[in-house]
Short mmCIF file of C-alpha atoms in Angstrom, two decimals:
data_model
loop_
_atom_site.label_atom_id
_atom_site.label_comp_id
_atom_site.label_asym_id
_atom_site.label_seq_id
_atom_site.Cartn_x
_atom_site.Cartn_y
_atom_site.Cartn_z
CA MET E 1291 -33.28 -24.72 1.76
CA PHE E 1292 -36.88 -25.85 1.86
CA ASP E 1293 -38.88 -26.57 -1.21
CA PHE E 1294 -42.56 -26.60 -0.82
CA THR E 1295 -43.41 -26.08 -4.61
CA GLU E 1296 -47.19 -26.76 -5.26
CA GLN E 1297 -47.83 -27.94 -1.91
CA VAL E 1298 -51.16 -26.52 -0.24
CA VAL E 1299 -50.48 -24.84 2.95
CA VAL E 1300 -53.49 -23.45 5.00
CA ILE E 1301 -52.97 -20.84 7.77
CA ALA E 1302 -55.80 -19.95 10.24
CA GLY E 1303 -54.99 -16.29 11.21
CA GLY E 1304 -52.50 -15.81 8.50
CA ARG E 1305 -52.97 -12.02 8.01
CA SER E 1306 -50.72 -10.47 10.53
CA GLY E 1307 -47.79 -10.97 13.01
CA ILE E 1308 -46.35 -14.49 13.63
CA ASN E 1309 -48.88 -16.07 11.20
CA ARG E 1310 -48.32 -13.59 8.54
CA GLY E 1311 -44.59 -14.41 8.71
CA ILE E 1312 -45.32 -18.10 8.48
CA ALA E 1313 -47.39 -17.46 5.31
CA GLU E 1314 -44.73 -15.41 3.66
CA ALA E 1315 -42.15 -18.18 4.38
CA PHE E 1316 -44.26 -20.80 2.69
CA ALA E 1317 -44.96 -18.55 -0.22
CA THR E 1318 -41.20 -17.93 -0.74
CA ALA E 1319 -40.59 -21.57 -0.62
CA GLY E 1320 -43.04 -22.15 -3.54
CA ALA E 1321 -46.21 -23.33 -1.66
CA ARG E 1322 -49.70 -22.22 -2.71
CA VAL E 1323 -50.96 -20.37 0.43
CA ALA E 1324 -54.49 -19.96 1.64
CA VAL E 1325 -55.03 -17.89 4.74
CA PHE E 1326 -58.23 -16.91 6.71
CA SER E 1327 -59.29 -14.56 9.53
CA ARG E 1328 -62.26 -12.43 10.41
CA ASP E 1329 -61.46 -9.34 8.43
CA GLN E 1330 -61.94 -9.94 4.70
CA SER E 1331 -60.16 -6.63 3.67
CA LYS E 1332 -57.06 -7.69 5.74
CA VAL E 1333 -57.17 -11.13 4.13
CA ASP E 1334 -57.27 -9.60 0.75
CA ALA E 1335 -54.33 -7.38 1.51
CA THR E 1336 -52.32 -10.48 2.70
CA VAL E 1337 -53.23 -12.40 -0.43
CA LYS E 1338 -52.05 -9.59 -2.48
CA ALA E 1339 -48.92 -9.43 -0.71
CA LEU E 1340 -48.20 -13.05 -1.04
CA GLN E 1341 -49.01 -13.06 -4.71
CA GLU E 1342 -46.40 -10.13 -5.17
CA LEU E 1343 -44.05 -12.71 -3.57
CA GLY E 1344 -44.82 -14.87 -6.66
CA ALA E 1345 -46.99 -17.34 -4.86
CA LYS E 1346 -50.40 -18.73 -5.73
CA ALA E 1347 -52.51 -17.35 -2.88
CA CYS E 1348 -56.13 -17.14 -1.96
CA GLY E 1349 -58.12 -16.59 1.39
CA PHE E 1350 -61.43 -16.23 2.96
CA SER E 1351 -63.01 -14.51 6.04
CA ALA E 1352 -64.24 -16.71 8.99
CA ASP E 1353 -64.06 -16.47 12.66
CA VAL E 1354 -62.65 -19.58 14.02
CA ARG E 1355 -65.40 -19.78 16.58
CA ASP E 1356 -67.76 -20.12 13.80
CA SER E 1357 -67.64 -23.89 13.01
CA GLU E 1358 -69.77 -23.78 9.78
CA ALA E 1359 -67.90 -20.74 8.33
CA VAL E 1360 -64.58 -22.61 8.95
CA GLN E 1361 -65.89 -25.72 7.31
CA SER E 1362 -67.30 -23.94 4.39
CA GLY E 1363 -64.16 -21.98 3.66
CA LEU E 1364 -61.77 -24.95 3.96
CA GLN E 1365 -63.96 -27.13 1.64
CA ASN E 1366 -63.74 -24.30 -0.95
CA ILE E 1367 -60.04 -24.21 -0.75
CA ALA E 1368 -59.87 -27.96 -1.13
CA ALA E 1369 -62.29 -27.96 -4.07
CA GLN E 1370 -59.88 -25.48 -5.76
CA TRP E 1371 -56.46 -26.92 -4.86
CA GLY E 1372 -56.98 -30.26 -3.57
CA ALA E 1373 -55.76 -31.84 -0.31
CA PHE E 1374 -53.82 -29.81 2.25
CA ASP E 1375 -50.16 -30.69 2.90
CA VAL E 1376 -49.66 -28.15 5.66
CA LEU E 1377 -52.13 -26.80 8.05
CA VAL E 1378 -51.11 -24.05 10.60
CA SER E 1379 -53.82 -23.20 13.25
CA GLY E 1380 -52.61 -19.83 14.64
CA ALA E 1381 -55.77 -17.84 15.63
CA ALA E 1382 -55.38 -16.50 19.11
CA GLY E 1383 -56.86 -14.00 21.63
CA ASN E 1384 -55.17 -12.32 24.68
CA PHE E 1385 -55.32 -9.53 27.13
CA PRO E 1386 -53.83 -9.01 30.60
CA ALA E 1387 -56.36 -9.29 33.27
CA LEU E 1388 -56.30 -10.87 36.85
CA ALA E 1389 -58.95 -13.63 37.20
CA GLY E 1390 -60.72 -11.84 40.09
CA ASP E 1391 -61.08 -8.83 37.82
CA MET E 1392 -62.25 -10.75 34.63
CA SER E 1393 -65.82 -11.57 33.58
CA SER E 1394 -66.85 -15.09 32.81
CA ASN E 1395 -67.51 -13.86 29.15
CA ALA E 1396 -63.95 -12.56 28.83
CA PHE E 1397 -62.57 -15.74 30.12
CA LYS E 1398 -64.91 -17.68 27.65
CA SER E 1399 -63.88 -15.41 24.70
CA VAL E 1400 -60.26 -16.52 24.85
CA VAL E 1401 -61.01 -20.19 25.54
CA ASP E 1402 -63.47 -19.99 22.49
CA ILE E 1403 -60.85 -18.56 20.27
CA ASP E 1404 -57.67 -20.40 21.28
CA LEU E 1405 -59.05 -23.80 22.21
CA ASN E 1406 -62.50 -24.25 20.63
CA GLY E 1407 -61.36 -22.48 17.58
CA SER E 1408 -58.31 -24.59 17.25
CA PHE E 1409 -60.63 -27.55 17.39
CA ASN E 1410 -62.83 -26.18 14.76
CA VAL E 1411 -60.04 -25.56 12.38
CA LEU E 1412 -58.40 -29.13 12.88
CA HIS E 1413 -61.71 -30.94 13.08
CA HIS E 1414 -62.94 -29.52 9.69
CA ALA E 1415 -59.47 -29.82 7.97
CA TYR E 1416 -59.07 -33.43 9.02
CA PRO E 1417 -60.99 -35.05 6.14
CA LEU E 1418 -59.15 -32.66 3.68
CA LEU E 1419 -55.63 -33.46 4.80
CA ASN E 1420 -53.16 -35.23 2.54
CA LYS E 1421 -52.99 -38.75 3.93
CA PRO E 1422 -50.25 -39.84 4.32
CA GLY E 1423 -47.87 -37.05 4.67
CA ALA E 1424 -49.75 -33.92 6.01
CA SER E 1425 -48.21 -31.82 8.77
CA VAL E 1426 -50.47 -30.06 11.18
CA ILE E 1427 -48.88 -27.30 13.40
CA ASN E 1428 -50.72 -25.56 16.39
CA ILE E 1429 -49.20 -22.20 17.59
CA SER E 1430 -49.32 -22.48 21.37
CA ALA E 1431 -47.72 -20.19 23.94
CA PRO E 1432 -45.47 -20.49 27.11
CA GLN E 1433 -48.75 -19.90 29.25
CA ALA E 1434 -49.59 -23.65 28.39
CA PHE E 1435 -46.98 -24.86 30.83
CA VAL E 1436 -45.81 -21.76 32.85
CA ALA E 1437 -48.34 -20.24 35.16
CA MET E 1438 -48.46 -16.46 34.57
CA LEU E 1439 -50.12 -13.54 36.31
CA GLY E 1440 -53.07 -12.09 34.46
CA GLN E 1441 -53.22 -14.99 32.06
CA SER E 1442 -55.38 -17.47 33.53
CA HIS E 1443 -57.52 -17.65 30.48
CA VAL E 1444 -54.65 -18.00 28.14
CA CYS E 1445 -52.89 -20.58 30.36
CA ALA E 1446 -56.04 -22.70 30.44
CA ALA E 1447 -56.79 -22.37 26.77
CA LYS E 1448 -53.26 -23.01 25.50
CA ALA E 1449 -52.80 -26.05 27.89
CA GLY E 1450 -55.77 -27.43 26.08
CA VAL E 1451 -54.37 -26.72 22.68
CA ASP E 1452 -50.96 -28.65 23.60
CA MET E 1453 -53.07 -31.57 24.90
CA LEU E 1454 -55.16 -31.42 21.69
CA THR E 1455 -51.94 -31.67 19.72
CA ARG E 1456 -50.69 -34.67 21.61
CA SER E 1457 -54.15 -36.41 21.37
CA LEU E 1458 -54.43 -35.82 17.63
CA ALA E 1459 -50.85 -36.99 17.13
CA LEU E 1460 -52.00 -40.40 18.58
CA GLU E 1461 -55.36 -40.57 16.67
CA TRP E 1462 -54.01 -39.36 13.33
CA GLY E 1463 -50.60 -40.94 13.34
CA GLY E 1464 -51.99 -44.19 11.66
CA GLU E 1465 -52.95 -42.18 8.75
CA GLY E 1466 -49.49 -40.56 8.27
CA ILE E 1467 -50.61 -37.13 9.68
CA ARG E 1468 -48.00 -35.58 11.98
CA VAL E 1469 -49.35 -33.06 14.58
CA ASN E 1470 -46.96 -30.73 16.52
CA SER E 1471 -47.11 -27.49 18.56
CA ILE E 1472 -44.88 -24.58 18.37
CA VAL E 1473 -44.52 -22.27 21.41
CA PRO E 1474 -43.33 -18.81 20.41
CA GLY E 1475 -41.51 -16.75 23.03
CA PRO E 1476 -41.88 -12.90 23.01
CA ILE E 1477 -41.86 -12.05 19.25
CA GLU E 1478 -41.27 -8.37 18.12
CA ASN E 1479 -43.72 -6.34 16.17
CA THR E 1480 -46.71 -8.62 16.97
CA GLU E 1481 -50.16 -7.89 18.59
CA GLY E 1482 -49.13 -9.85 21.58
CA MET E 1483 -46.19 -7.91 22.29
CA LYS E 1484 -48.08 -4.64 22.02
CA ARG E 1485 -50.75 -5.90 24.38
CA LEU E 1486 -48.10 -7.27 27.21
CA ALA E 1487 -45.29 -4.85 26.62
CA THR E 1488 -47.01 -1.57 26.29
CA ASN E 1489 -44.00 0.71 26.09
CA GLU E 1490 -40.15 0.82 25.34
CA LYS E 1491 -39.28 0.03 29.11
CA MET E 1492 -41.51 -2.94 29.04
CA LYS E 1493 -39.96 -4.15 25.83
CA GLU E 1494 -36.45 -3.75 27.34
CA LEU E 1495 -37.52 -5.59 30.47
CA THR E 1496 -38.95 -8.40 28.40
CA ARG E 1497 -35.76 -8.58 26.18
CA GLN E 1498 -33.60 -8.83 29.30
CA SER E 1499 -35.73 -11.63 30.69
CA VAL E 1500 -34.79 -13.80 27.55
CA PRO E 1501 -31.57 -15.74 28.08
CA LEU E 1502 -30.53 -15.03 24.56
CA LYS E 1503 -31.19 -11.21 25.19
CA ARG E 1504 -33.19 -10.53 22.18
CA LEU E 1505 -36.72 -10.61 21.14
CA GLY E 1506 -37.76 -13.16 18.64
CA ARG E 1507 -38.63 -12.54 15.01
CA ALA E 1508 -41.70 -13.92 13.11
CA GLN E 1509 -39.02 -15.64 10.75
CA ASP E 1510 -37.85 -17.65 13.73
CA ILE E 1511 -41.33 -19.17 14.11
CA ALA E 1512 -41.58 -19.48 10.43
CA ASN E 1513 -38.36 -21.44 10.12
CA ALA E 1514 -39.71 -23.98 12.81
CA CYS E 1515 -42.84 -24.40 10.82
CA LEU E 1516 -40.77 -24.99 7.57
CA PHE E 1517 -38.69 -27.66 9.39
CA LEU E 1518 -41.38 -29.38 10.95
CA SER E 1519 -43.36 -29.70 7.70
CA SER E 1520 -40.34 -30.74 5.62
CA GLU E 1521 -38.88 -34.11 4.67
CA TRP E 1522 -36.23 -33.59 7.54
CA ALA E 1523 -39.08 -34.11 10.16
CA THR E 1524 -41.09 -37.07 9.08
CA TYR E 1525 -40.63 -38.83 12.21
CA ILE E 1526 -41.52 -36.01 14.53
CA SER E 1527 -45.09 -35.80 15.84
CA GLY E 1528 -46.68 -35.08 19.15
CA VAL E 1529 -43.93 -32.51 20.05
CA VAL E 1530 -44.52 -29.22 21.80
CA LEU E 1531 -41.49 -27.14 20.64
CA PRO E 1532 -40.55 -23.94 22.44
CA VAL E 1533 -39.00 -21.36 20.00
CA ASP E 1534 -38.39 -18.76 22.64
CA GLY E 1535 -34.61 -18.21 23.22
CA ALA E 1536 -35.05 -20.32 26.36
CA TRP E 1537 -37.34 -17.70 27.76
CA SER E 1538 -39.57 -20.42 29.33
CA LEU E 1539 -36.76 -21.87 31.23
CA ALA E 1540 -36.83 -18.95 33.45
CA GLY E 1541 -40.13 -20.41 34.84
CA ALA E 1542 -42.78 -18.46 36.57
CA SER E 1543 -40.47 -16.03 38.39
CA GLY E 1544 -38.90 -14.51 35.36
CA LEU E 1545 -41.91 -14.40 33.21
CA ASN E 1546 -44.16 -13.10 36.12
CA ALA E 1547 -41.80 -10.15 36.73
CA VAL E 1548 -42.59 -8.97 33.27
CA MET E 1549 -46.44 -9.60 33.85
CA GLU E 1550 -46.43 -7.90 37.16
CA THR E 1551 -45.05 -4.63 35.55
CA THR E 1552 -47.64 -4.83 32.73
CA LEU E 1553 -50.54 -5.32 35.17
CA ARG E 1554 -49.32 -2.31 37.23
CA SER E 1555 -48.92 0.00 33.98
#
């Protein structure tokens, strides 16, 4: 349905979970896909898998908190392939912890990865984006607008990411760059689910808390990325789009029932 033949797609954190699914979807749609994360061996494995799908793929290792490393890696991709048509910023960190039990360094580490890391990626990608026409997508979280127990660090960081999305949609819109956020709900077989739903009972509780009564799949998020970056969405910018089976509509009570059980386990 979607054709991204020879378009350049860069994904921060594209080696696993949701971001890996996004990378595979763009690869299948014909894009040239570049991924990066901290672990070079895992980046190499992802690149090989994307190439086996028939895509042109490459990658580099960089921690999104390392501004210079991110800048250098992105510049190398642009030198090789040209301007970026799609940028997905998906690096994230999370762990369940009550604020009173969390050290300031623990809080800071999540803010540094989720918020400051997102800024580093977007800031250094900006001069390398295709103008006009580029699509920038931040991967956010329901914690950005629903307060959750044991998630004060993520709530603060992801709220910042969504406001960064809106701000950049205003600032970059004049150059034809669209900036949006996607908010995944609980997605099966991801690191986030492993940390927040630590056993089958917790997974089932989470599943039942979703109005559609199923966990999401990485492909659900990938499909939203494909749409937002396609010719069908050229007038959509500054949007924070939940892709969560209406999970966030349950509000604090529904989501916190899951988190309270997680914190007790």
